[in-house]
């Protein structure tokens, strides 16, 4: 937590009353485009565009005293300006102050730079140069310092110089100017008083006012605590982060209230269809499945859309839970849609769901992007017409599919879908109930801050009779032994996956590796049937290969990560992952989840290439020690931070620019309480609207995903 609070600077009420200036929208088009790239469209956005770091131009150093490795400002006389051609073309400026000499060296320079520096010398003026002093061939030198000419005795800056995040073509000085102007002309109102925000819970240290905090952060005084600013623990930063989190919480709450006012069909049939499905299953539900089914049933019976996330480790049995939910929608006379992120997975679901439901008289349709046009049209017609359950990939949410009566949308492996796709689904067919499923559990702070609008159910129990998967770490040099082991497994009737190394940089290389691996293994395992499945295969080929593997006609399936999610072949009991060190933890866990699905002893061999990096070693060790997806997710969060969990592809991450979900957990809780308190009174709601307008403005759409 922050060091003892420095006193906030006194209010400088000046800007608040000033007439509002036009802001970025009135800037010249080129500048406007660059500002827009940074997300800066309004004055309010500029005010909230806070520095990455600062440079200290409030004091001068003597050349001889400059500490090494730190940027300093010196004030020097220009002695000599010359352009050298050997050993390379460069502009050399010899300067000095009372303590010694300093060379300024420019490798990239404009012709007029030399003449303007000569003018400084000839006019008897001085230079203030800002940069790091190093000791080079010529002696003390600064390379490419920032500099400006001053007259003797000219005053120093009174505050630290902000360095802002910027983009190509937008220089700091221009950005500083436009931000300073926005700061002076934008009303920096307080959302509400601290009392209103913190009635019962109070932060461990009093938060600064918003206005004081932004003014301070854009222009901290020379004595500001550099460390607290850098680590963003300074009370001014705490205020900004709190406000940002408050905006997020308010926005999520508002979305959730709006959702409740929309209205969805209450799905409360007698439950005969679900009962029939349960009766036909070869297994009873686990306790966890029964509990979650009840939670979902209660949601579905309500007259507003369910929005529930079902999280459960790989193999915990999410599909049947979803099928039971679909039964309620169907029995009540509505359609259900079931969407999966890959063709393979969608097809598996289709086979499984139609196997369960068609015998009960349910009309199940299949829709994927790879269907031939005519078949697709026919399926689309079914979706629009009499299909009761439509299973498919994201083709389901693409143009042309209009559901007649969509009552429930199920999204499997929801973290694999992007924001846009989720928005799209929401726009489809009114406001259906939504069930999202994920095997990647979301840590608590993430859940709180990204899914305040979601209810969460958890399957925390695996179906009985599973043998835990043993995970072995084996150096790549022992690959031969692993191949032998594979032969033994197949000899005793089992099947195996062989996962090719991940080559993120190049899809082509990835494909080639898969083909090479397949060729090599076919040779090494002569006599066995070795299959191959990868992302570039035609959907029909892929499906045929998977079907052959499921039917036991293929012994060893060489695969790229296309098998990462959801594939279910219980007889496969061995998985080898090559170059396991290249995979992320949750990816490895997902992959490993493809084995251990039947009653057979199962193993996962992680082949790795030495030397291993620190984090790769930690990841592999975690895989070896740990079979529990929730624990793995927790360690993953530790190893790489939350960013990748909810990359911008996956959610509205860009909305949190300052707050950090791990270190600011306390602020998240405070923001959540404050949001609830604000929304409880009309005055608070008005304040919340103002706050959201400031923080979210045009980005609000993103947050709804
Ligand atoms: P996931 O949660 O990873 O999507 P699945 O729904 O694919 O898991 O279920 C994994 C396997 O477990 C499937 O073969 C499924 O039929 C089976 N299964 C699900 N629930 C049970 C249960 N209660 N008892 C036994 N097997 C079950
Ligand atoms: Mg699944």
XYZ file of C-alpha atoms and ligand atoms in Angstrom:
733
model
C 0.000 0.000 0.000
C 1.015 3.600 -0.523
C 3.422 5.355 1.729
C 1.872 7.896 4.116
C -0.316 10.220 2.157
C 1.269 13.404 1.016
C -1.129 16.291 1.416
C -3.085 16.962 -1.729
C -2.221 20.281 -3.304
C -4.721 23.088 -2.713
C -7.583 23.365 -5.134
C -6.843 25.588 -8.053
C -10.432 26.121 -9.032
C -9.365 28.078 -12.092
C -10.025 25.679 -14.939
C -13.368 24.371 -13.808
C -15.269 27.515 -14.529
C -13.426 28.339 -17.696
C -15.335 28.182 -20.937
C -14.994 24.771 -22.564
C -12.651 24.606 -25.471
C -13.376 22.525 -28.525
C -10.792 19.817 -27.676
C -9.496 17.015 -29.929
C -12.491 17.104 -32.222
C -11.424 20.551 -33.424
C -7.793 19.546 -33.938
C -6.429 19.316 -37.498
C -7.354 15.982 -39.107
C -3.849 14.438 -38.982
C -3.503 15.206 -35.306
C -7.042 14.077 -34.682
C -6.319 10.705 -36.289
C -3.283 10.211 -34.107
C -5.148 11.203 -30.988
C -7.947 8.843 -31.928
C -5.400 6.040 -32.210
C -4.674 6.637 -28.561
C -8.380 6.603 -27.785
C -8.381 10.347 -27.225
C -11.543 11.773 -28.683
C -12.740 14.224 -26.071
C -11.220 16.649 -23.604
C -12.175 14.237 -20.850
C -10.070 11.553 -22.510
C -7.069 13.862 -22.607
C -7.452 14.661 -18.921
C -7.401 10.939 -18.180
C -4.432 10.241 -20.414
C -1.881 9.981 -17.650
C 1.906 9.918 -17.829
C 3.909 6.725 -18.041
C 6.788 8.391 -16.246
C 8.438 11.742 -15.677
C 11.593 13.579 -16.462
C 13.015 15.984 -13.975
C 13.758 19.333 -15.550
C 13.175 21.225 -12.350
C 16.834 21.236 -11.415
C 20.258 21.438 -12.961
C 23.182 19.109 -12.462
C 26.813 19.924 -12.879
C 28.422 17.815 -15.571
C 31.000 16.427 -13.183
C 28.433 15.442 -10.531
C 25.862 13.712 -12.724
C 25.069 10.284 -11.310
C 25.668 7.516 -13.841
C 22.664 5.831 -15.371
C 20.255 8.649 -14.594
C 18.834 11.306 -16.842
C 19.875 14.760 -15.781
C 19.558 18.287 -17.001
C 22.685 20.370 -17.453
C 23.081 23.961 -18.528
C 26.083 24.470 -20.770
C 27.836 26.909 -23.051
C 28.435 25.798 -26.610
C 32.144 25.823 -27.425
C 32.304 24.105 -30.751
C 29.956 22.601 -33.367
C 31.234 20.218 -36.011
C 29.929 17.585 -38.416
C 32.180 14.554 -38.573
C 32.187 12.076 -41.406
C 34.515 9.423 -39.952
C 34.076 6.842 -38.532
C 30.464 7.738 -39.175
C 28.531 10.825 -40.009
C 27.575 12.621 -36.833
C 27.051 16.026 -35.331
C 29.395 16.735 -32.435
C 28.884 19.622 -30.071
C 31.524 20.396 -27.482
C 30.017 22.159 -24.458
C 31.030 22.978 -20.926
C 29.845 24.210 -17.601
C 31.879 25.283 -14.585
C 32.608 21.664 -13.669
C 33.859 20.333 -16.973
C 33.295 19.429 -20.603
C 30.485 17.480 -22.202
C 30.035 16.270 -25.775
C 26.587 16.213 -27.288
C 26.472 13.673 -30.058
C 23.786 13.308 -32.742
C 23.854 10.511 -35.243
C 20.573 11.451 -36.829
C 20.306 15.166 -37.334
C 18.991 17.812 -39.653
C 21.321 20.213 -41.422
C 19.758 23.190 -39.721
C 20.465 21.715 -36.289
C 24.149 22.480 -36.684
C 23.490 26.058 -37.710
C 21.033 26.679 -34.897
C 23.582 25.370 -32.390
C 26.172 27.668 -33.888
C 23.740 30.536 -33.441
C 23.471 29.644 -29.747
C 27.233 29.813 -29.456
C 27.555 33.051 -31.358
C 24.688 34.714 -29.526
C 26.246 33.977 -26.149
C 23.197 31.951 -25.101
C 23.209 28.637 -23.281
C 21.800 25.179 -23.853
C 19.792 23.114 -21.441
C 20.391 19.526 -22.381
C 18.484 16.613 -20.908
C 19.754 13.079 -21.056
C 22.035 10.496 -19.577
C 25.732 11.290 -19.309
C 27.990 8.454 -20.366
C 31.691 8.186 -20.711
C 32.660 7.535 -24.288
C 35.684 7.783 -26.450
C 35.701 11.566 -26.342
C 35.004 11.813 -22.610
C 31.661 12.710 -20.969
C 28.924 12.644 -23.591
C 25.180 12.690 -24.115
C 23.800 10.950 -27.175
C 20.724 12.522 -28.750
C 19.864 14.652 -25.755
C 16.724 16.719 -25.743
C 17.820 20.358 -25.617
C 16.703 23.932 -25.891
C 18.414 27.300 -25.936
C 17.942 29.566 -22.931
C 19.204 32.919 -21.803
C 21.309 33.101 -18.684
C 19.159 33.075 -15.560
C 16.024 31.710 -17.246
C 13.748 29.978 -14.691
C 13.555 26.207 -14.387
C 10.403 24.122 -14.800
C 8.281 24.116 -11.693
C 6.967 20.606 -12.064
C 8.202 17.276 -13.357
C 7.855 16.807 -17.093
C 5.299 14.126 -17.971
C 6.076 11.476 -20.565
C 2.840 10.187 -22.055
C 2.010 7.035 -23.940
C 1.986 8.143 -27.538
C 1.922 6.897 -31.073
C 4.016 7.378 -34.196
C 3.957 10.929 -35.466
C 2.763 12.489 -32.245
C 5.640 14.036 -30.323
C 5.624 14.501 -26.569
C 5.729 18.269 -26.738
C 2.579 18.418 -28.866
C 0.797 15.925 -26.665
C 1.819 17.841 -23.540
C 0.469 21.041 -24.944
C -2.888 19.642 -25.926
C -3.277 17.800 -22.632
C -2.351 20.887 -20.611
C -4.970 22.844 -22.490
C -7.600 20.191 -21.886
C -6.702 20.163 -18.214
C -7.160 23.900 -17.955
C -10.507 23.972 -19.703
C -12.300 20.782 -18.708
C -14.481 20.805 -15.613
C -12.836 18.488 -13.104
C -15.942 17.841 -11.057
C -15.965 15.427 -8.158
C -18.312 12.503 -8.684
C -19.519 12.868 -5.117
C -18.114 13.398 -1.673
C -15.980 10.836 0.059
C -18.794 10.397 2.610
C -21.165 9.403 -0.119
C -18.688 6.966 -1.573
C -17.527 5.391 1.635
C -20.365 5.318 4.133
C -19.480 2.104 5.904
C -16.269 0.851 4.376
C -13.469 3.299 4.139
C -10.196 2.989 2.314
C -7.129 2.427 4.384
C -5.987 5.892 3.525
C -8.149 8.825 2.544
C -8.428 9.168 -1.185
C -7.563 12.456 -2.794
C -10.092 14.494 -4.689
C -10.248 13.642 -8.357
C -9.264 17.141 -9.481
C -6.275 17.259 -7.165
C -5.192 13.807 -8.289
C -5.228 14.460 -12.037
C -3.571 17.843 -11.698
C -0.883 16.300 -9.561
C -0.237 13.409 -11.906
C 0.059 15.580 -14.984
C 2.450 17.955 -13.244
C 3.929 16.657 -9.999
C 5.993 19.066 -7.904
C 9.782 18.608 -7.864
C 9.710 16.959 -4.452
C 7.117 14.303 -5.400
C 8.024 10.776 -4.356
C 9.383 9.346 -7.599
C 8.990 5.800 -6.416
C 5.328 6.116 -5.436
C 4.627 7.715 -8.798
C 6.453 5.035 -10.687
C 4.828 2.127 -8.867
C 1.488 3.939 -8.999
C 0.979 3.549 -5.289
C 0.881 7.299 -4.751
C -2.461 8.477 -3.285
C -3.123 10.429 -6.460
C -2.792 7.198 -8.438
C -4.958 5.377 -5.933
C -7.696 7.892 -6.585
C -7.457 7.488 -10.331
C -7.488 3.726 -10.120
C -10.411 3.791 -7.759
C -12.359 6.026 -10.126
C -11.551 3.811 -13.044
C -12.709 0.730 -11.189
C -15.796 2.571 -10.023
C -16.649 3.364 -13.624
C -16.220 -0.248 -14.536
C -18.372 -1.482 -11.702
C -21.072 1.075 -12.454
C -21.078 0.126 -16.064
C -21.365 -3.561 -15.329
C -24.131 -2.928 -12.802
C -25.973 -0.789 -15.244
C -25.720 -3.430 -17.938
C -27.054 -5.955 -15.507
C -30.024 -3.759 -14.543
C -30.738 -3.070 -18.186
C -30.679 -6.768 -18.879
C -33.275 -7.360 -16.201
C -35.593 -4.829 -17.711
C -35.485 -6.440 -21.160
C -37.513 -9.508 -20.548
C -36.883 -13.048 -21.709
C -39.225 -15.980 -21.961
C -39.631 -17.661 -18.594
C -38.704 -21.281 -19.300
C -40.558 -23.208 -16.678
C -41.979 -26.325 -18.315
C -42.989 -29.393 -16.312
C -39.532 -30.841 -16.974
C -40.598 -34.046 -18.709
C -38.008 -33.757 -21.482
C -35.138 -33.253 -19.055
C -36.369 -36.146 -16.976
C -36.516 -38.362 -20.054
C -32.942 -37.426 -20.960
C -31.749 -38.142 -17.447
C -33.514 -41.464 -17.526
C -31.788 -42.426 -20.754
C -28.267 -41.538 -19.599
C -25.924 -44.377 -18.719
C -24.760 -42.488 -15.621
C -26.295 -40.507 -12.767
C -25.370 -36.842 -12.416
C -22.723 -35.902 -9.904
C -23.756 -33.831 -6.900
C -22.126 -30.802 -8.447
C -24.009 -31.294 -11.703
C -27.327 -31.575 -9.848
C -26.628 -28.378 -7.919
C -25.677 -26.463 -11.039
C -28.670 -27.750 -12.995
C -30.900 -26.440 -10.206
C -29.181 -23.034 -10.322
C -29.705 -22.825 -14.054
C -33.309 -23.997 -13.833
C -34.058 -21.249 -11.337
C -32.531 -18.654 -13.674
C -34.400 -19.909 -16.699
C -37.722 -19.668 -14.915
C -37.254 -15.915 -14.461
C -38.735 -13.425 -16.898
C -35.406 -11.780 -17.682
C -32.381 -13.226 -19.458
C -30.096 -15.499 -17.539
C -26.470 -14.683 -17.939
C -24.588 -17.439 -16.266
C -21.049 -18.656 -16.547
C -20.614 -22.346 -15.897
C -17.053 -23.080 -15.042
C -15.762 -26.558 -14.515
C -12.498 -28.294 -15.058
C -11.992 -30.260 -18.231
C -13.977 -33.463 -18.016
C -16.276 -32.226 -15.252
C -19.324 -32.841 -17.451
C -20.510 -29.441 -18.610
C -22.121 -30.712 -21.801
C -24.872 -32.701 -20.153
C -25.683 -29.733 -17.930
C -26.079 -27.611 -21.046
C -28.213 -30.295 -22.694
C -30.550 -30.325 -19.717
C -30.901 -26.553 -19.945
C -31.663 -26.910 -23.658
C -34.387 -29.417 -22.771
C -36.192 -26.806 -20.733
C -36.133 -24.301 -23.560
C -37.314 -26.895 -26.065
C -40.062 -28.266 -23.896
C -41.325 -24.726 -23.312
C -41.607 -24.296 -27.080
C -38.429 -22.280 -27.697
C -35.253 -22.944 -29.648
C -31.831 -23.454 -28.142
C -28.517 -22.679 -29.866
C -25.269 -24.357 -28.902
C -22.114 -22.682 -30.144
C -18.549 -24.004 -29.969
C -15.325 -22.312 -31.033
C -13.999 -24.954 -33.447
C -15.484 -27.192 -36.114
C -14.200 -30.318 -34.447
C -15.689 -29.469 -31.136
C -18.968 -28.292 -32.612
C -19.287 -31.489 -34.573
C -18.578 -33.609 -31.512
C -21.232 -31.730 -29.645
C -23.629 -32.217 -32.497
C -23.051 -35.964 -32.495
C -23.359 -36.213 -28.743
C -26.390 -33.973 -28.429
C -28.258 -35.516 -31.320
C -27.430 -38.943 -29.904
C -29.014 -37.928 -26.630
C -31.936 -35.888 -27.871
C -33.098 -37.232 -31.224
C -34.341 -40.478 -29.654
C -36.524 -38.251 -27.482
C -38.036 -36.685 -30.578
C -36.051 -33.435 -30.551
C -35.159 -31.918 -33.927
C -31.414 -31.130 -33.870
C -29.743 -29.165 -36.668
C -26.078 -28.669 -37.502
C -24.684 -25.455 -38.893
C -21.080 -24.744 -39.690
C -19.155 -22.347 -41.851
C -17.850 -25.156 -44.034
C -21.182 -26.540 -45.140
C -21.868 -26.215 -48.824
C -23.953 -23.255 -49.715
C -27.130 -25.207 -50.381
C -26.764 -27.264 -47.237
C -26.138 -24.104 -45.318
C -29.219 -22.473 -46.700
C -31.274 -25.490 -45.777
C -29.886 -25.408 -42.264
C -30.454 -21.718 -41.967
C -34.001 -22.326 -42.959
C -34.273 -24.931 -40.226
C -32.870 -22.489 -37.696
C -35.412 -19.975 -38.818
C -38.036 -22.667 -38.796
C -38.623 -25.875 -36.972
C -35.230 -26.925 -35.568
C -35.395 -27.113 -31.805
C -31.687 -27.272 -31.125
C -29.114 -25.795 -33.484
C -25.480 -26.764 -32.913
C -22.603 -25.077 -34.682
C -19.576 -22.864 -34.808
C -19.637 -19.102 -34.951
C -21.424 -19.561 -38.265
C -24.413 -19.541 -35.969
C -24.016 -15.868 -35.285
C -23.165 -14.813 -38.762
C -25.392 -12.987 -41.148
C -28.289 -14.904 -42.470
C -29.162 -16.974 -39.446
C -32.351 -15.772 -37.912
C -33.835 -17.852 -35.237
C -37.562 -18.085 -35.141
C -37.833 -18.367 -31.378
C -34.436 -18.385 -29.728
C -34.906 -18.889 -26.013
C -31.476 -20.079 -24.887
C -27.998 -19.513 -26.264
C -25.236 -21.778 -25.019
C -21.627 -20.800 -25.653
C -19.031 -23.473 -25.015
C -15.463 -22.503 -24.163
C -16.656 -18.943 -24.021
C -13.211 -17.490 -23.392
C -12.299 -18.500 -26.911
C -14.823 -16.191 -28.455
C -14.044 -12.547 -29.004
C -15.969 -9.577 -27.742
C -17.413 -8.884 -31.144
C -18.771 -12.381 -31.490
C -20.371 -12.224 -28.086
C -21.992 -8.901 -28.876
C -23.227 -10.384 -32.107
C -24.805 -13.297 -30.336
C -26.509 -10.951 -27.959
C -27.991 -9.046 -30.860
C -29.425 -12.253 -32.314
C -32.996 -13.179 -31.738
C -33.963 -10.681 -29.067
C -32.618 -11.369 -25.620
C -32.308 -15.079 -25.036
C -31.087 -16.647 -21.841
C -27.362 -17.201 -22.025
C -25.261 -19.996 -20.640
C -21.537 -19.639 -21.074
C -19.180 -22.468 -20.305
C -15.493 -22.436 -19.628
C -12.844 -24.808 -18.415
C -10.528 -21.912 -17.696
C -11.588 -20.830 -14.267
C -11.560 -17.158 -13.629
C -9.776 -15.934 -10.525
C -11.911 -14.046 -8.066
C -10.718 -10.519 -8.747
C -11.149 -11.079 -12.445
C -14.576 -12.492 -11.971
C -15.514 -9.494 -9.870
C -14.232 -6.980 -12.278
C -15.066 -8.514 -15.599
C -18.125 -10.454 -14.795
C -19.960 -8.359 -12.238
C -22.804 -8.843 -14.646
C -22.504 -12.619 -14.661
C -23.665 -15.214 -12.253
C -21.182 -18.005 -11.847
C -21.810 -21.711 -11.277
C -18.977 -24.067 -10.635
C -18.669 -27.797 -11.220
C -16.178 -28.652 -8.534
C -16.432 -32.410 -8.761
C -15.364 -34.812 -11.477
C -17.572 -37.755 -12.425
C -16.563 -40.876 -10.485
C -14.287 -43.545 -11.859
C -11.765 -41.248 -13.442
C -8.171 -42.167 -12.901
C -6.083 -39.069 -12.474
C -3.657 -38.453 -15.301
C -0.017 -38.975 -14.412
C 2.158 -36.278 -15.896
C 5.775 -36.988 -16.764
C 8.404 -34.487 -17.785
C 10.905 -35.970 -20.178
C 13.771 -34.277 -21.981
C 13.528 -34.386 -25.738
C 16.748 -36.400 -25.902
C 14.737 -39.381 -24.636
C 12.115 -39.146 -27.344
C 12.942 -42.679 -28.529
C 11.864 -44.211 -25.222
C 8.626 -42.307 -25.409
C 7.898 -43.705 -28.849
C 8.458 -47.217 -27.494
C 6.109 -46.534 -24.673
C 3.514 -45.475 -27.146
C 3.856 -48.776 -28.944
C 3.246 -50.585 -25.661
C 0.134 -48.552 -24.907
C -1.302 -49.289 -28.319
C -0.349 -52.962 -27.871
C -2.606 -53.112 -24.837
C -5.530 -51.705 -26.772
C -5.237 -48.020 -25.953
C -4.945 -45.023 -28.248
C -2.734 -41.990 -28.064
C -2.459 -38.342 -29.051
C 0.797 -36.848 -30.206
C 0.639 -33.060 -30.050
C 2.972 -31.155 -32.358
C 4.999 -28.242 -31.176
C 3.323 -24.890 -31.173
C 4.826 -22.492 -33.673
C 3.034 -19.257 -33.076
C 5.020 -17.157 -35.490
C 4.104 -19.069 -38.575
C 1.076 -21.048 -39.523
C 2.945 -22.498 -42.471
C 5.755 -23.807 -40.310
C 3.205 -25.160 -37.883
C 1.575 -27.096 -40.677
C 4.895 -28.370 -41.995
C 5.907 -29.545 -38.536
C 2.684 -31.489 -38.213
C 3.225 -33.164 -41.570
C 6.870 -33.980 -40.745
C 5.992 -35.351 -37.335
C 3.329 -37.523 -38.884
C 5.783 -38.883 -41.440
C 8.449 -39.575 -38.809
C 6.073 -41.312 -36.428
C 4.517 -43.394 -39.199
C 8.000 -44.728 -39.857
C 8.960 -45.214 -36.220
C 5.663 -46.918 -35.473
C 5.489 -49.091 -38.560
C 2.546 -51.450 -38.270
C 0.371 -49.009 -36.316
C -2.173 -46.674 -37.842
C -0.978 -43.119 -37.404
C -3.449 -40.350 -38.273
C -3.042 -36.635 -38.705
C -5.344 -33.745 -37.946
C -4.506 -30.068 -38.252
C -6.152 -26.713 -38.637
C -5.723 -26.368 -42.385
C -7.559 -29.555 -43.264
C -11.002 -29.342 -44.809
C -13.683 -29.652 -42.196
C -14.984 -32.878 -43.683
C -11.516 -34.453 -43.647
C -11.012 -33.339 -40.092
C -14.331 -34.769 -39.061
C -13.618 -38.058 -40.834
C -10.254 -38.380 -39.088
C -11.748 -37.616 -35.698
C -14.533 -40.108 -36.311
C -11.990 -42.772 -37.260
C -10.022 -42.042 -34.111
C -13.158 -42.162 -31.964
C -14.063 -45.496 -33.582
C -10.645 -46.913 -32.732
C -9.493 -47.189 -36.344
C -6.543 -44.892 -35.713
C -4.001 -45.840 -33.055
C -2.001 -42.675 -32.768
C -3.371 -39.296 -33.713
C -0.813 -36.655 -34.568
C -2.463 -33.306 -33.985
C -1.913 -29.613 -33.720
C -3.719 -27.722 -31.002
C -6.972 -28.131 -32.892
C -7.684 -30.856 -30.364
C -7.140 -28.455 -27.513
C -10.713 -28.073 -26.504
C -13.410 -30.473 -25.700
C -12.583 -33.509 -27.831
C -13.804 -36.625 -26.100
C -12.369 -40.059 -26.915
C -12.400 -42.129 -23.698
C -10.150 -44.905 -25.021
C -7.265 -42.486 -25.598
C -5.091 -42.843 -22.536
C -1.727 -41.438 -23.548
C -0.809 -37.997 -24.703
C 2.600 -36.810 -25.763
C 3.155 -33.077 -26.111
C 6.262 -32.085 -27.984
C 8.048 -28.888 -27.013
C 5.748 -28.556 -24.055
C 7.799 -25.580 -22.910
C 6.238 -23.510 -25.678
C 2.713 -23.887 -24.413
C 0.922 -21.841 -21.789
C -0.298 -23.472 -18.601
C -3.975 -23.396 -19.333
C -3.328 -24.679 -22.827
C -1.355 -27.621 -21.446
C -4.095 -28.334 -18.983
C -6.727 -28.249 -21.703
C -4.663 -30.586 -23.835
C -4.042 -32.982 -21.008
C -7.774 -33.018 -20.362
C -8.190 -35.022 -23.571
C -6.889 -38.103 -21.774
C -8.066 -39.620 -18.523
C -11.630 -39.630 -19.823
C -12.146 -43.341 -19.506
C -11.479 -45.922 -16.830
C -7.930 -46.643 -18.026
C -4.783 -45.490 -16.338
C -3.743 -42.421 -18.293
C -0.551 -40.507 -18.774
C 0.592 -37.260 -20.279
C 4.200 -36.945 -21.354
C 5.581 -33.458 -21.649
C 8.626 -33.547 -23.882
C 10.782 -30.498 -23.441
C 13.843 -29.052 -25.013
C 16.644 -27.871 -22.772
C 17.676 -25.336 -21.672
C 14.447 -24.212 -20.066
C 13.680 -20.632 -19.128
C 12.710 -19.907 -15.524
C 9.017 -19.553 -16.292
C 8.938 -22.543 -18.608
C 10.456 -24.614 -15.830
C 7.882 -23.296 -13.349
C 5.068 -24.060 -15.780
C 6.185 -27.616 -16.401
C 6.657 -28.215 -12.701
C 3.129 -26.972 -12.070
C 1.793 -29.397 -14.656
C 3.675 -32.209 -13.030
C 2.461 -31.404 -9.538
C -1.035 -30.352 -10.210
C -4.143 -31.830 -11.817
C -6.632 -29.269 -10.622
C -7.583 -26.653 -13.187
C -8.425 -24.059 -10.574
C -5.079 -24.364 -8.877
C -3.365 -24.247 -12.255
C -5.223 -21.092 -13.166
C -4.142 -19.533 -9.887
C -0.499 -20.313 -10.551
C -0.861 -19.161 -14.119
C -2.052 -15.822 -12.853
C 1.017 -15.621 -10.645
C 3.359 -16.551 -13.439
C 2.147 -14.201 -16.075
C -0.330 -11.769 -14.602
C -3.967 -11.408 -15.522
C -3.404 -9.767 -18.894
C -3.410 -12.933 -20.891
C -6.387 -14.401 -19.126
C -8.628 -11.804 -20.544
C -6.632 -10.454 -23.433
C -8.333 -7.710 -25.342
C -9.512 -10.342 -27.771
C -11.535 -11.815 -25.005
C -13.079 -8.971 -23.115
C -13.130 -5.287 -22.461
C -9.630 -5.249 -21.023
C -8.569 -2.015 -22.684
C -11.023 -0.356 -20.385
C -8.740 -0.857 -17.429
C -5.719 1.203 -18.153
C -4.502 2.014 -14.705
C -5.910 -0.357 -12.151
C -4.204 -3.690 -11.777
C -6.429 -6.596 -10.968
C -3.895 -8.260 -8.776
C -2.404 -5.437 -6.782
C -5.559 -3.370 -6.554
C -7.898 -6.028 -5.229
C -8.743 -3.820 -2.253
C -9.767 -0.966 -4.527
C -11.967 -3.309 -6.554
C -13.901 -4.208 -3.430
C -14.247 -0.564 -2.456
C -15.385 0.357 -5.928
C -17.955 -2.375 -5.893
C -19.429 -1.181 -2.596
C -19.373 2.410 -3.731
C -21.150 1.500 -6.964
C -23.919 -0.235 -5.053
C -24.289 2.717 -2.729
C -24.437 5.233 -5.548
C -27.039 3.338 -7.500
C -29.306 3.208 -4.470
C -30.369 6.872 -4.587
C -31.548 9.181 -7.374
C -28.787 11.695 -6.631
C -26.285 8.877 -6.657
C -27.578 7.637 -9.993
C -27.113 11.102 -11.472
C -23.576 11.184 -10.097
C -22.958 7.732 -11.533
C -24.059 8.899 -14.972
C -21.642 11.812 -14.848
C -18.875 9.529 -13.697
C -19.531 7.056 -16.481
C -19.652 9.788 -19.073
C -16.224 10.900 -17.971
C -14.612 7.490 -17.850
C -16.380 5.356 -20.328
C -18.102 7.635 -22.790
C -17.913 6.140 -26.229
C -16.327 2.910 -25.018
C -19.408 1.691 -23.260
C -20.402 -0.728 -26.003
C -17.221 -2.721 -25.387
C -18.091 -3.235 -21.776
C -21.322 -4.951 -22.573
C -19.635 -7.920 -24.149
P -16.344 -30.948 -20.109
O -16.785 -30.357 -18.816
O -14.859 -30.963 -20.246
O -17.054 -30.335 -21.286
P -17.812 -33.273 -20.929
O -19.152 -32.692 -20.830
O -17.230 -33.449 -22.288
O -16.774 -32.464 -20.026
O -17.823 -34.650 -20.162
C -16.708 -35.505 -20.148
C -17.129 -36.956 -20.194
O -17.734 -37.326 -18.960
C -18.156 -37.239 -21.262
O -17.835 -38.449 -21.853
C -19.455 -37.295 -20.499
O -20.422 -38.069 -21.144
C -19.013 -37.912 -19.193
N -19.861 -37.577 -18.032
C -20.478 -36.398 -17.793
N -21.135 -36.428 -16.618
C -20.907 -37.663 -16.082
C -21.328 -38.309 -14.875
N -22.092 -37.687 -13.974
N -20.908 -39.575 -14.675
C -20.121 -40.178 -15.571
N -19.707 -39.644 -16.724
C -20.086 -38.388 -16.984
Mg -16.601 -29.405 -23.004
